[in-house]
Amino acid sequence: MIQFDKLTYPTKGTRIEFKDGKIQVPDDPIIPFIRGDGIGLDITPAMELVVDSAVEKAYGGKKKIEWFEVHAGLSALQLYGNDNVLPEDTIKAIEHFYVAIKGPLTTPVGGFKFVCLDCAKEQDGPGGKRPEKCEKCGSKWVTPRFRSLNVGLRQKMDLYACVRPVRWFKGVPCPVKHPEKLDVIIFRENTEDVYAGIEFEQGTPEASKVINFLNTDMGKNIRKDSGVGIKPISITGTKRLVRKAIKHAIDHNLPSVTFDHKGNIQKFTEGAFRDWGYEVAKEEFRDQIITEQELWDEFDGKMPEGKVLIKDRIADQIFQQVLLRPDEYSVIATPNLNGDYISDACAAQVGGLGLAPGANIGDEVALFEATHGTAPKYTGMDKVNPSSLILSAVMMLEYMGWQEAADLIVRGIETTIGNKTVTYDLERQMEGATKIKCSEYAQKIVENMG
Ligand code: NAP
């Protein structure tokens, strides 16, 4: 049994095992969870209530999740002190138990020195020193700025695929006429591209060194007053991501996988992503796939039975395509930056980010998460919409093979939204809707599971 610094190994439940490239889920799996900062306080209990009720209902008490709280962000700071917002215990626990779920975490963005983990206020501190309390909310949990915890979690556990399903729930207000036509799952590469964090600030000796090297040794002509970022995209990073996306399409009988890239301009990064994607498809899934080129050359555009269509689209064009011909897209595999944009664009198309779930998945470990932030102004008000985290839990149950429980939750959400009993964010856009609290909404989902 592994030893933790400040966590106690759960006394109930059984560890999920990993054998022959797959998780083996017992009837009483231990699932670590990070409550999250801000509204994590409200949405995490709502998610647990819904999941526990669905599992109980689906399996008549034969299966049960044993939740195991682990810490990041504010709760980590409170327990571990020393500005430790991402303790080693947390990484150890998630890696040990293989499947986990998390609420949102504060990520400081500006050039400030300190951040309050209670209200996310970023501040410089008096004379550059750490403030004793937050200048906005008075909280004592002000800590030096840190890099994104979400990025930290992904990098430490090499969770290389960010997976975001986007579909419409009947009744949710949205800007398009036929939101039901969009039903996609986006596999976004999570570790490379301009997100690799290789950047040199304008005016620094490092930036000058890089610019001089590129201008002198590589024959480029970069302005001396530039900041510089590096965009690495590798065969390894691309192929493992595309492999996961194609496997998902095959396992779930989905019609197509589209590579979303900007290869017409960035030939050796985005263009290479596309080429390596086709390589994986042809080398590893030859019997199960057909490329768009082959479809027209050999089948006159008529899709043969039982094959997954592999195609690619330029990044700017796909924004038009998901709006104008949404039903032509199913699985989308994409480098990091394009994935960031297309995920949010698709989510907005079907009624906003409040309902969009997500997961970060590696070869062995999967971490499911709400896709919105900590919305600190609503902390503890029992007000916000917990659907994103609940739908992330649905993805988690599906990943565990507990499809029956997942289906019950989806049915509960569909009915609850269909009945127009919703949280403030949806209520303000729906005619004749009744506004209910976060916890009441969770309770309604349970009642509406059928
Ligand atoms: P945010 O927390 O997502 O909130 C922006 C607005 O979105 C809220 O004010 C609210 O809109 C709406 N919203 C978000 N979640 C909602 C929910 N569950 N139900 C209903 N409405 C919801 O974005 P932010 O204010 O830019 O970021 C706050 C902090 O969260 C930052 O530190 C940021 O870095 C962090 N963040 C974390 C994650 C993550 O952990 N994955 C993701 C994004 C941001 P109204 O005001 O209109 O009601």
Coordinates of C-alpha atoms and ligand atoms in Angstrom, one line a residue:
M1 CA 0.0 0.0 0.0
I2 CA 1.3 3.5 -0.8
Q3 CA 2.1 6.0 1.9
F4 CA 0.9 9.5 1.8
D5 CA 2.2 12.6 3.6
K6 CA -1.1 13.9 4.9
L7 CA -3.8 11.7 3.4
T8 CA -5.1 8.5 5.0
Y9 CA -5.4 5.6 2.7
P10 CA -9.1 4.8 2.3
T11 CA -10.4 2.1 4.6
K12 CA -13.4 1.3 2.4
G13 CA -13.5 0.4 -1.3
T14 CA -11.2 -1.4 -3.7
R15 CA -8.5 0.0 -6.0
I16 CA -9.2 0.0 -9.8
E17 CA -6.5 -2.2 -11.5
F18 CA -4.8 -1.7 -14.8
K19 CA -4.3 -4.9 -16.8
D20 CA -3.7 -5.7 -20.5
G21 CA -3.9 -2.0 -21.4
K22 CA -7.3 -1.6 -19.7
I23 CA -8.8 -0.6 -16.4
Q24 CA -10.5 -3.3 -14.4
V25 CA -13.2 -1.8 -12.3
P26 CA -14.4 -3.5 -9.0
D27 CA -17.9 -3.0 -7.7
D28 CA -16.7 -0.6 -5.0
P29 CA -13.9 1.5 -6.7
I30 CA -12.1 4.2 -4.8
I31 CA -12.3 7.4 -6.8
P32 CA -10.1 10.4 -5.8
F33 CA -11.8 13.8 -6.2
I34 CA -10.6 17.4 -6.0
R35 CA -13.4 19.6 -4.8
G36 CA -12.0 22.6 -6.5
D37 CA -11.8 26.3 -5.7
G38 CA -14.7 28.8 -5.7
I39 CA -17.9 27.2 -6.9
G40 CA -16.2 23.8 -6.6
L41 CA -17.7 24.0 -3.1
D42 CA -21.2 24.0 -4.6
I43 CA -21.0 21.8 -7.6
T44 CA -18.9 18.9 -6.3
P45 CA -21.4 17.8 -3.6
A46 CA -24.2 18.2 -6.3
M47 CA -22.2 15.9 -8.6
E48 CA -21.6 13.3 -5.9
L49 CA -25.3 13.2 -4.9
V50 CA -26.3 12.6 -8.6
V51 CA -23.7 10.0 -9.3
D52 CA -24.3 8.1 -6.0
S53 CA -28.1 8.0 -6.7
A54 CA -27.6 6.9 -10.3
V55 CA -25.3 4.1 -9.3
E56 CA -27.6 2.9 -6.5
K57 CA -30.6 3.0 -8.9
A58 CA -28.8 1.3 -11.8
Y59 CA -27.3 -1.5 -9.8
G60 CA -29.6 -1.9 -6.9
G61 CA -26.9 -1.4 -4.3
K62 CA -24.4 -3.9 -5.9
K63 CA -22.1 -1.2 -7.0
K64 CA -20.9 1.9 -5.1
I65 CA -18.2 4.5 -5.5
E66 CA -16.0 5.2 -2.5
W67 CA -15.0 8.9 -2.9
F68 CA -11.6 9.8 -1.6
E69 CA -10.9 13.6 -1.2
V70 CA -7.5 14.7 -2.4
H71 CA -6.3 18.3 -2.6
A72 CA -5.3 21.1 -5.0
G73 CA -5.7 24.8 -4.9
L74 CA -7.2 26.4 -1.8
S75 CA -7.9 23.1 0.1
A76 CA -4.3 22.0 -0.5
L77 CA -3.0 25.3 0.8
Q78 CA -5.1 24.9 3.9
L79 CA -3.9 21.4 4.6
Y80 CA -0.3 21.5 3.5
G81 CA 0.6 25.1 3.9
N82 CA 4.0 26.4 2.5
D83 CA 2.3 27.6 -0.6
N84 CA 1.8 24.1 -1.7
V85 CA -1.1 24.2 -4.1
L86 CA -0.4 20.9 -5.8
P87 CA 0.9 18.4 -3.3
E88 CA 2.7 15.3 -4.3
D89 CA 0.0 13.3 -2.3
T90 CA -2.6 14.3 -4.9
I91 CA -0.5 13.2 -7.9
K92 CA 0.4 9.9 -6.1
A93 CA -3.3 9.2 -5.3
I94 CA -4.6 9.9 -8.8
E95 CA -1.9 7.8 -10.4
H96 CA -2.5 5.0 -7.9
F97 CA -6.2 4.8 -8.4
Y98 CA -6.2 5.6 -12.1
V99 CA -9.6 7.4 -12.4
A100 CA -10.3 10.7 -10.7
I101 CA -12.6 13.8 -11.0
K102 CA -12.0 17.4 -10.2
G103 CA -13.8 20.7 -9.8
P104 CA -12.3 24.0 -11.2
L105 CA -9.1 25.5 -9.8
T106 CA -7.9 29.1 -9.7
T107 CA -5.4 29.9 -12.4
P108 CA -3.7 33.3 -12.1
V109 CA -3.3 35.0 -15.4
G110 CA -1.9 38.5 -15.1
G111 CA 1.5 39.9 -14.3
F112 CA 0.6 40.1 -10.6
K113 CA 2.7 38.6 -7.8
F114 CA 0.0 37.2 -5.6
V115 CA -3.4 35.6 -5.9
C116 CA -6.2 35.1 -3.4
L117 CA -7.5 31.5 -3.6
D118 CA -10.8 32.5 -2.1
C119 CA -11.9 35.1 -4.6
A120 CA -9.2 34.8 -7.4
K121 CA -8.2 38.5 -7.0
E122 CA -4.7 39.0 -8.4
Q123 CA -2.6 41.6 -6.6
D124 CA 0.9 43.0 -6.2
G125 CA 1.1 43.2 -2.4
P126 CA 2.4 46.2 -0.5
G127 CA 5.9 47.0 -1.7
G128 CA 5.9 43.7 -3.6
K129 CA 5.6 41.8 -0.3
R130 CA 2.9 39.1 0.3
P131 CA -0.3 40.8 1.6
E132 CA -1.5 39.7 5.0
K133 CA -5.0 39.5 3.6
C134 CA -6.7 39.8 0.3
E135 CA -7.3 43.4 -0.8
K136 CA -10.7 42.4 -2.2
C137 CA -12.3 39.9 0.1
G138 CA -10.1 40.0 3.2
S139 CA -9.2 36.3 3.0
K140 CA -5.9 35.2 4.5
W141 CA -5.3 32.6 1.7
V142 CA -3.2 34.8 -0.5
T143 CA -0.4 33.0 -2.1
P144 CA 2.4 33.7 -4.6
R145 CA 1.4 33.4 -8.2
F146 CA 1.9 29.9 -9.7
R147 CA 1.6 28.3 -13.1
S148 CA -1.8 26.8 -13.9
L149 CA -2.7 23.9 -11.7
N150 CA -4.6 22.3 -14.5
V151 CA -1.6 22.4 -16.7
G152 CA 0.5 21.1 -13.8
L153 CA -1.8 18.1 -13.3
R154 CA -1.8 17.3 -17.0
Q155 CA 1.9 17.6 -17.3
K156 CA 2.9 15.7 -14.2
M157 CA 0.7 12.7 -15.1
D158 CA 1.2 13.0 -18.9
L159 CA -2.5 13.3 -19.5
Y160 CA -2.0 13.9 -23.2
A161 CA -5.6 13.9 -24.6
C162 CA -8.1 16.5 -23.6
V163 CA -11.4 15.0 -24.5
R164 CA -14.5 17.1 -24.8
P165 CA -17.9 15.8 -26.0
V166 CA -20.3 18.5 -27.2
R167 CA -24.0 17.9 -27.7
W168 CA -27.2 19.8 -27.3
F169 CA -29.7 19.2 -24.5
K170 CA -33.3 19.8 -25.6
G171 CA -34.6 23.1 -24.3
V172 CA -31.2 24.7 -23.7
P173 CA -31.2 28.2 -25.4
C174 CA -28.6 28.5 -28.1
P175 CA -27.8 30.8 -31.1
V176 CA -28.4 28.3 -33.9
K177 CA -31.5 26.9 -35.6
H178 CA -30.6 23.2 -35.4
P179 CA -28.4 22.6 -32.4
E180 CA -29.4 18.9 -32.3
K181 CA -27.3 18.4 -35.5
L182 CA -24.0 19.0 -33.6
D183 CA -22.8 16.0 -31.7
V184 CA -19.0 15.8 -31.7
I185 CA -16.2 14.6 -29.4
I186 CA -13.0 16.6 -29.6
F187 CA -9.6 15.0 -28.9
R188 CA -7.2 17.9 -28.3
E189 CA -3.5 17.2 -27.9
N190 CA -2.6 18.4 -24.4
T191 CA 1.2 18.6 -24.1
E192 CA 2.7 20.3 -27.1
D193 CA 2.2 23.2 -29.5
V194 CA 2.4 26.8 -28.3
Y195 CA 1.2 25.5 -24.9
A196 CA 4.6 23.8 -24.3
G197 CA 5.5 27.0 -22.4
I198 CA 8.7 27.6 -24.4
E199 CA 8.5 31.4 -24.6
F200 CA 11.1 34.2 -24.4
E201 CA 10.0 37.6 -23.3
Q202 CA 10.9 40.6 -25.5
G203 CA 14.0 42.4 -24.3
T204 CA 15.5 39.5 -22.3
P205 CA 19.0 38.1 -23.0
E206 CA 17.3 34.7 -23.8
A207 CA 15.0 36.3 -26.4
S208 CA 18.1 38.1 -28.0
K209 CA 20.0 34.8 -28.0
V210 CA 17.2 33.0 -29.8
I211 CA 16.7 35.8 -32.3
N212 CA 20.4 36.1 -33.0
F213 CA 20.7 32.4 -33.6
L214 CA 17.7 32.3 -35.9
N215 CA 18.9 35.4 -37.8
T216 CA 22.6 34.5 -38.0
D217 CA 22.7 30.7 -38.3
M218 CA 19.3 29.9 -39.8
G219 CA 18.9 32.8 -42.3
K220 CA 15.7 34.2 -40.8
N221 CA 14.8 37.8 -40.3
I222 CA 13.1 38.3 -37.0
R223 CA 12.7 41.8 -35.6
K224 CA 15.1 42.4 -32.7
D225 CA 12.3 43.8 -30.5
S226 CA 10.2 40.5 -30.7
G227 CA 9.1 38.1 -28.0
V228 CA 9.5 34.6 -29.2
G229 CA 7.5 31.4 -28.7
I230 CA 8.3 27.9 -29.9
K231 CA 5.7 25.5 -31.3
P232 CA 6.8 21.9 -31.0
I233 CA 4.6 19.2 -32.5
S234 CA 6.1 15.6 -32.5
I235 CA 5.4 12.3 -34.1
T236 CA 5.0 10.8 -30.6
G237 CA 2.6 13.4 -29.4
T238 CA 0.5 13.4 -32.5
K239 CA 0.3 9.6 -33.1
R240 CA -0.7 8.7 -29.5
L241 CA -3.5 11.4 -29.6
V242 CA -4.8 10.4 -33.1
R243 CA -4.6 6.7 -32.1
K244 CA -6.9 7.4 -29.1
A245 CA -9.3 9.4 -31.3
I246 CA -9.6 6.7 -34.0
K247 CA -9.9 3.9 -31.3
H248 CA -12.7 5.9 -29.7
A249 CA -14.5 6.2 -33.1
I250 CA -14.2 2.5 -33.8
D251 CA -15.2 1.4 -30.3
H252 CA -18.3 3.6 -30.3
N253 CA -19.3 3.0 -34.0
L254 CA -18.9 6.6 -34.9
P255 CA -18.8 7.6 -38.5
S256 CA -15.7 9.8 -38.9
V257 CA -12.5 11.3 -37.5
T258 CA -11.5 14.7 -38.8
F259 CA -8.0 16.2 -38.3
D260 CA -8.3 19.9 -37.6
H261 CA -5.0 21.6 -38.6
K262 CA -3.5 24.7 -40.1
G263 CA -1.1 22.7 -42.3
N264 CA -1.5 25.1 -45.3
I265 CA 0.6 27.7 -43.4
Q266 CA 2.5 25.8 -40.7
K267 CA 3.7 22.9 -42.8
F268 CA 6.2 21.2 -40.5
T269 CA 4.0 21.4 -37.4
E270 CA 0.3 21.4 -38.2
G271 CA 0.8 19.9 -41.7
A272 CA 2.9 17.2 -40.1
F273 CA 0.1 16.6 -37.6
R274 CA -2.2 15.8 -40.5
D275 CA 0.3 13.6 -42.3
W276 CA 1.2 11.6 -39.2
G277 CA -2.5 11.3 -38.4
Y278 CA -3.1 9.6 -41.8
E279 CA -0.1 7.4 -41.1
V280 CA -1.5 6.1 -37.9
A281 CA -4.9 5.5 -39.5
K282 CA -3.4 3.6 -42.4
E283 CA -0.7 1.7 -40.5
E284 CA -2.7 0.7 -37.4
F285 CA -6.4 0.7 -38.4
R286 CA -6.2 -0.2 -42.1
D287 CA -9.2 -2.6 -42.1
Q288 CA -11.4 -0.4 -40.1
I289 CA -10.9 3.0 -41.8
I290 CA -11.2 4.6 -45.2
T291 CA -9.7 8.0 -46.1
E292 CA -11.8 10.7 -47.8
Q293 CA -9.5 10.4 -50.9
E294 CA -10.1 6.7 -51.1
L295 CA -13.8 7.2 -50.6
W296 CA -13.9 9.3 -53.8
D297 CA -11.3 7.4 -55.8
E298 CA -12.6 3.9 -55.1
F299 CA -16.2 4.2 -53.9
D300 CA -17.5 7.2 -55.8
G301 CA -18.3 9.0 -52.5
K302 CA -20.5 6.2 -51.2
M303 CA -19.5 5.2 -47.7
P304 CA -18.9 1.4 -47.4
E305 CA -20.5 -0.3 -44.3
G306 CA -18.6 -0.6 -41.1
K307 CA -15.8 1.8 -41.8
V308 CA -14.7 5.0 -40.1
L309 CA -14.1 7.9 -42.5
I310 CA -10.8 9.7 -42.0
K311 CA -10.7 13.3 -43.3
D312 CA -9.0 16.6 -42.5
R313 CA -10.0 20.2 -42.6
I314 CA -8.1 23.5 -42.3
A315 CA -8.6 25.1 -38.9
D316 CA -10.3 28.2 -40.1
Q317 CA -12.6 26.3 -42.4
I318 CA -13.8 23.9 -39.7
F319 CA -15.3 26.9 -37.8
Q320 CA -17.6 27.4 -40.7
Q321 CA -18.2 23.7 -41.2
V322 CA -19.4 23.0 -37.7
L323 CA -21.8 25.9 -38.0
L324 CA -23.1 25.2 -41.5
R325 CA -22.8 21.4 -41.8
P326 CA -22.5 20.2 -38.2
D327 CA -23.8 16.7 -38.9
E328 CA -20.8 15.9 -41.1
Y329 CA -18.5 15.9 -38.0
S330 CA -18.2 13.3 -35.3
V331 CA -14.7 12.8 -33.8
I332 CA -12.3 15.7 -34.2
A333 CA -8.6 15.2 -33.5
T334 CA -6.5 18.3 -33.2
P335 CA -3.3 20.0 -32.0
N336 CA -3.5 21.9 -28.7
L337 CA -4.3 25.5 -29.8
N338 CA -6.9 24.6 -32.5
G339 CA -8.5 22.3 -30.0
D340 CA -8.8 25.1 -27.4
Y341 CA -10.7 27.3 -29.9
I342 CA -12.9 24.6 -31.5
S343 CA -14.0 23.1 -28.2
D344 CA -15.3 26.4 -26.9
A345 CA -16.9 27.4 -30.3
C346 CA -18.8 24.1 -30.4
A347 CA -19.9 24.4 -26.8
A348 CA -21.1 27.9 -27.4
Q349 CA -23.1 26.7 -30.4
V350 CA -25.2 24.4 -28.3
G351 CA -25.8 26.7 -25.4
G352 CA -22.6 27.6 -23.7
L353 CA -19.8 26.3 -21.6
G354 CA -21.9 25.7 -18.4
L355 CA -23.0 22.3 -19.8
A356 CA -19.8 21.1 -21.4
P357 CA -17.9 18.2 -19.8
G358 CA -14.3 17.3 -20.2
A359 CA -11.5 14.8 -19.4
N360 CA -7.8 14.6 -19.5
I361 CA -6.7 11.1 -20.4
G362 CA -3.2 9.5 -20.6
D363 CA -2.2 5.9 -21.3
E364 CA -3.3 4.8 -17.9
V365 CA -4.7 7.7 -15.9
A366 CA -7.9 9.6 -16.6
L367 CA -8.9 12.8 -14.8
F368 CA -12.5 14.1 -15.5
E369 CA -13.2 17.8 -14.9
A370 CA -15.7 20.7 -15.2
T371 CA -14.7 22.9 -18.2
H372 CA -15.6 26.2 -16.7
G373 CA -13.7 28.1 -14.0
T374 CA -14.2 28.9 -10.4
A375 CA -16.7 31.8 -10.8
P376 CA -15.5 33.1 -7.4
K377 CA -18.3 35.7 -7.1
Y378 CA -20.8 32.8 -6.7
T379 CA -18.8 30.7 -4.2
G380 CA -21.0 29.1 -1.6
M381 CA -24.2 30.7 -2.9
D382 CA -25.7 27.4 -4.0
K383 CA -26.5 29.1 -7.2
V384 CA -24.5 27.9 -10.2
N385 CA -25.1 25.2 -12.7
P386 CA -23.4 21.9 -11.8
S387 CA -24.1 20.2 -15.2
S388 CA -20.6 20.5 -16.5
L389 CA -19.2 18.5 -13.6
I390 CA -22.1 16.1 -13.6
L391 CA -21.7 15.4 -17.3
S392 CA -17.9 14.9 -16.7
A393 CA -19.0 12.3 -14.2
V394 CA -21.2 10.8 -16.9
M395 CA -18.0 10.5 -19.1
M396 CA -16.2 8.9 -16.1
L397 CA -19.0 6.3 -15.6
E398 CA -18.9 5.5 -19.3
Y399 CA -15.1 5.2 -19.1
M400 CA -15.5 2.8 -16.2
G401 CA -18.1 0.8 -18.2
W402 CA -21.0 1.8 -15.9
Q403 CA -23.1 2.8 -18.9
E404 CA -26.5 2.2 -17.1
A405 CA -25.7 4.7 -14.4
A406 CA -24.4 7.2 -17.0
D407 CA -27.6 6.8 -19.0
L408 CA -29.8 7.5 -16.0
I409 CA -28.0 10.7 -15.3
V410 CA -28.4 11.9 -18.9
R411 CA -32.1 11.1 -18.8
G412 CA -32.4 13.0 -15.5
I413 CA -30.7 16.1 -17.0
E414 CA -32.8 15.9 -20.2
T415 CA -36.0 15.8 -18.2
T416 CA -35.0 18.5 -15.7
I417 CA -34.0 20.9 -18.4
G418 CA -37.1 19.8 -20.5
N419 CA -39.3 20.7 -17.5
K420 CA -37.6 24.1 -17.4
T421 CA -36.5 23.7 -13.8
V422 CA -33.0 25.1 -14.1
T423 CA -30.3 27.2 -12.4
Y424 CA -30.0 31.0 -12.9
D425 CA -27.8 30.8 -16.0
L426 CA -30.3 28.9 -18.0
E427 CA -33.4 30.4 -16.4
R428 CA -32.4 33.9 -17.5
Q429 CA -32.5 32.7 -21.1
M430 CA -35.5 30.4 -21.1
E431 CA -39.0 31.7 -21.3
G432 CA -41.3 30.4 -18.5
A433 CA -38.5 28.6 -16.6
T434 CA -38.4 28.2 -12.8
K435 CA -35.1 29.2 -11.2
I436 CA -33.8 26.7 -8.7
K437 CA -30.6 26.4 -6.6
C438 CA -27.6 24.2 -7.5
S439 CA -28.5 21.6 -4.9
E440 CA -32.2 21.6 -5.9
Y441 CA -31.2 21.1 -9.5
A442 CA -29.1 18.1 -8.5
Q443 CA -32.1 16.8 -6.5
K444 CA -34.4 17.2 -9.5
I445 CA -32.0 15.2 -11.7
V446 CA -32.2 12.4 -9.2
E447 CA -36.0 12.5 -9.2
N448 CA -36.1 12.6 -13.0
M449 CA -33.9 9.6 -13.6
G450 CA -37.0 7.6 -14.4
Ligands
NAP1 P1 -15.4 31.3 -15.0 O1 -15.0 30.9 -13.6 O2 -15.7 30.1 -15.9 O3 -16.6 32.3 -14.9 C1 -17.0 33.2 -15.9 C2 -18.6 33.3 -15.9 O4 -19.1 32.1 -16.5 C3 -19.2 33.4 -14.5 O5 -19.2 34.6 -14.0 C4 -20.6 32.9 -14.9 O6 -21.3 33.9 -15.7 C5 -20.3 31.8 -15.9 N1 -20.2 30.5 -15.2 C6 -19.1 29.8 -15.0 N2 -19.4 28.6 -14.4 C7 -20.7 28.5 -14.3 C8 -21.6 27.6 -13.8 N3 -21.2 26.4 -13.3 N4 -22.9 27.9 -13.8 C9 -23.3 29.0 -14.3 N5 -22.5 30.0 -14.8 C10 -21.2 29.7 -14.8 O7 -14.2 32.1 -15.7 P2 -13.3 33.3 -15.1 O8 -14.1 34.2 -14.2 O9 -12.6 33.8 -16.2 O10 -12.2 32.4 -14.2 C11 -12.3 32.4 -12.8 C12 -11.1 31.5 -12.3 O11 -11.2 30.2 -12.8 C13 -9.7 32.0 -12.8 O12 -8.8 31.8 -11.8 C14 -9.5 31.0 -14.0 O13 -8.1 30.9 -14.3 C15 -10.0 29.8 -13.5 N6 -10.4 28.7 -14.5 C16 -10.2 27.4 -14.1 C17 -10.6 26.4 -15.0 C18 -10.4 25.0 -14.6 O14 -10.1 24.7 -13.5 N7 -10.5 24.0 -15.5 C19 -11.1 26.8 -16.3 C20 -11.3 28.1 -16.6 C21 -10.9 29.1 -15.7 P3 -22.2 35.1 -15.2 O15 -21.4 36.0 -14.4 O16 -22.8 35.7 -16.4 O17 -23.3 34.5 -14.3

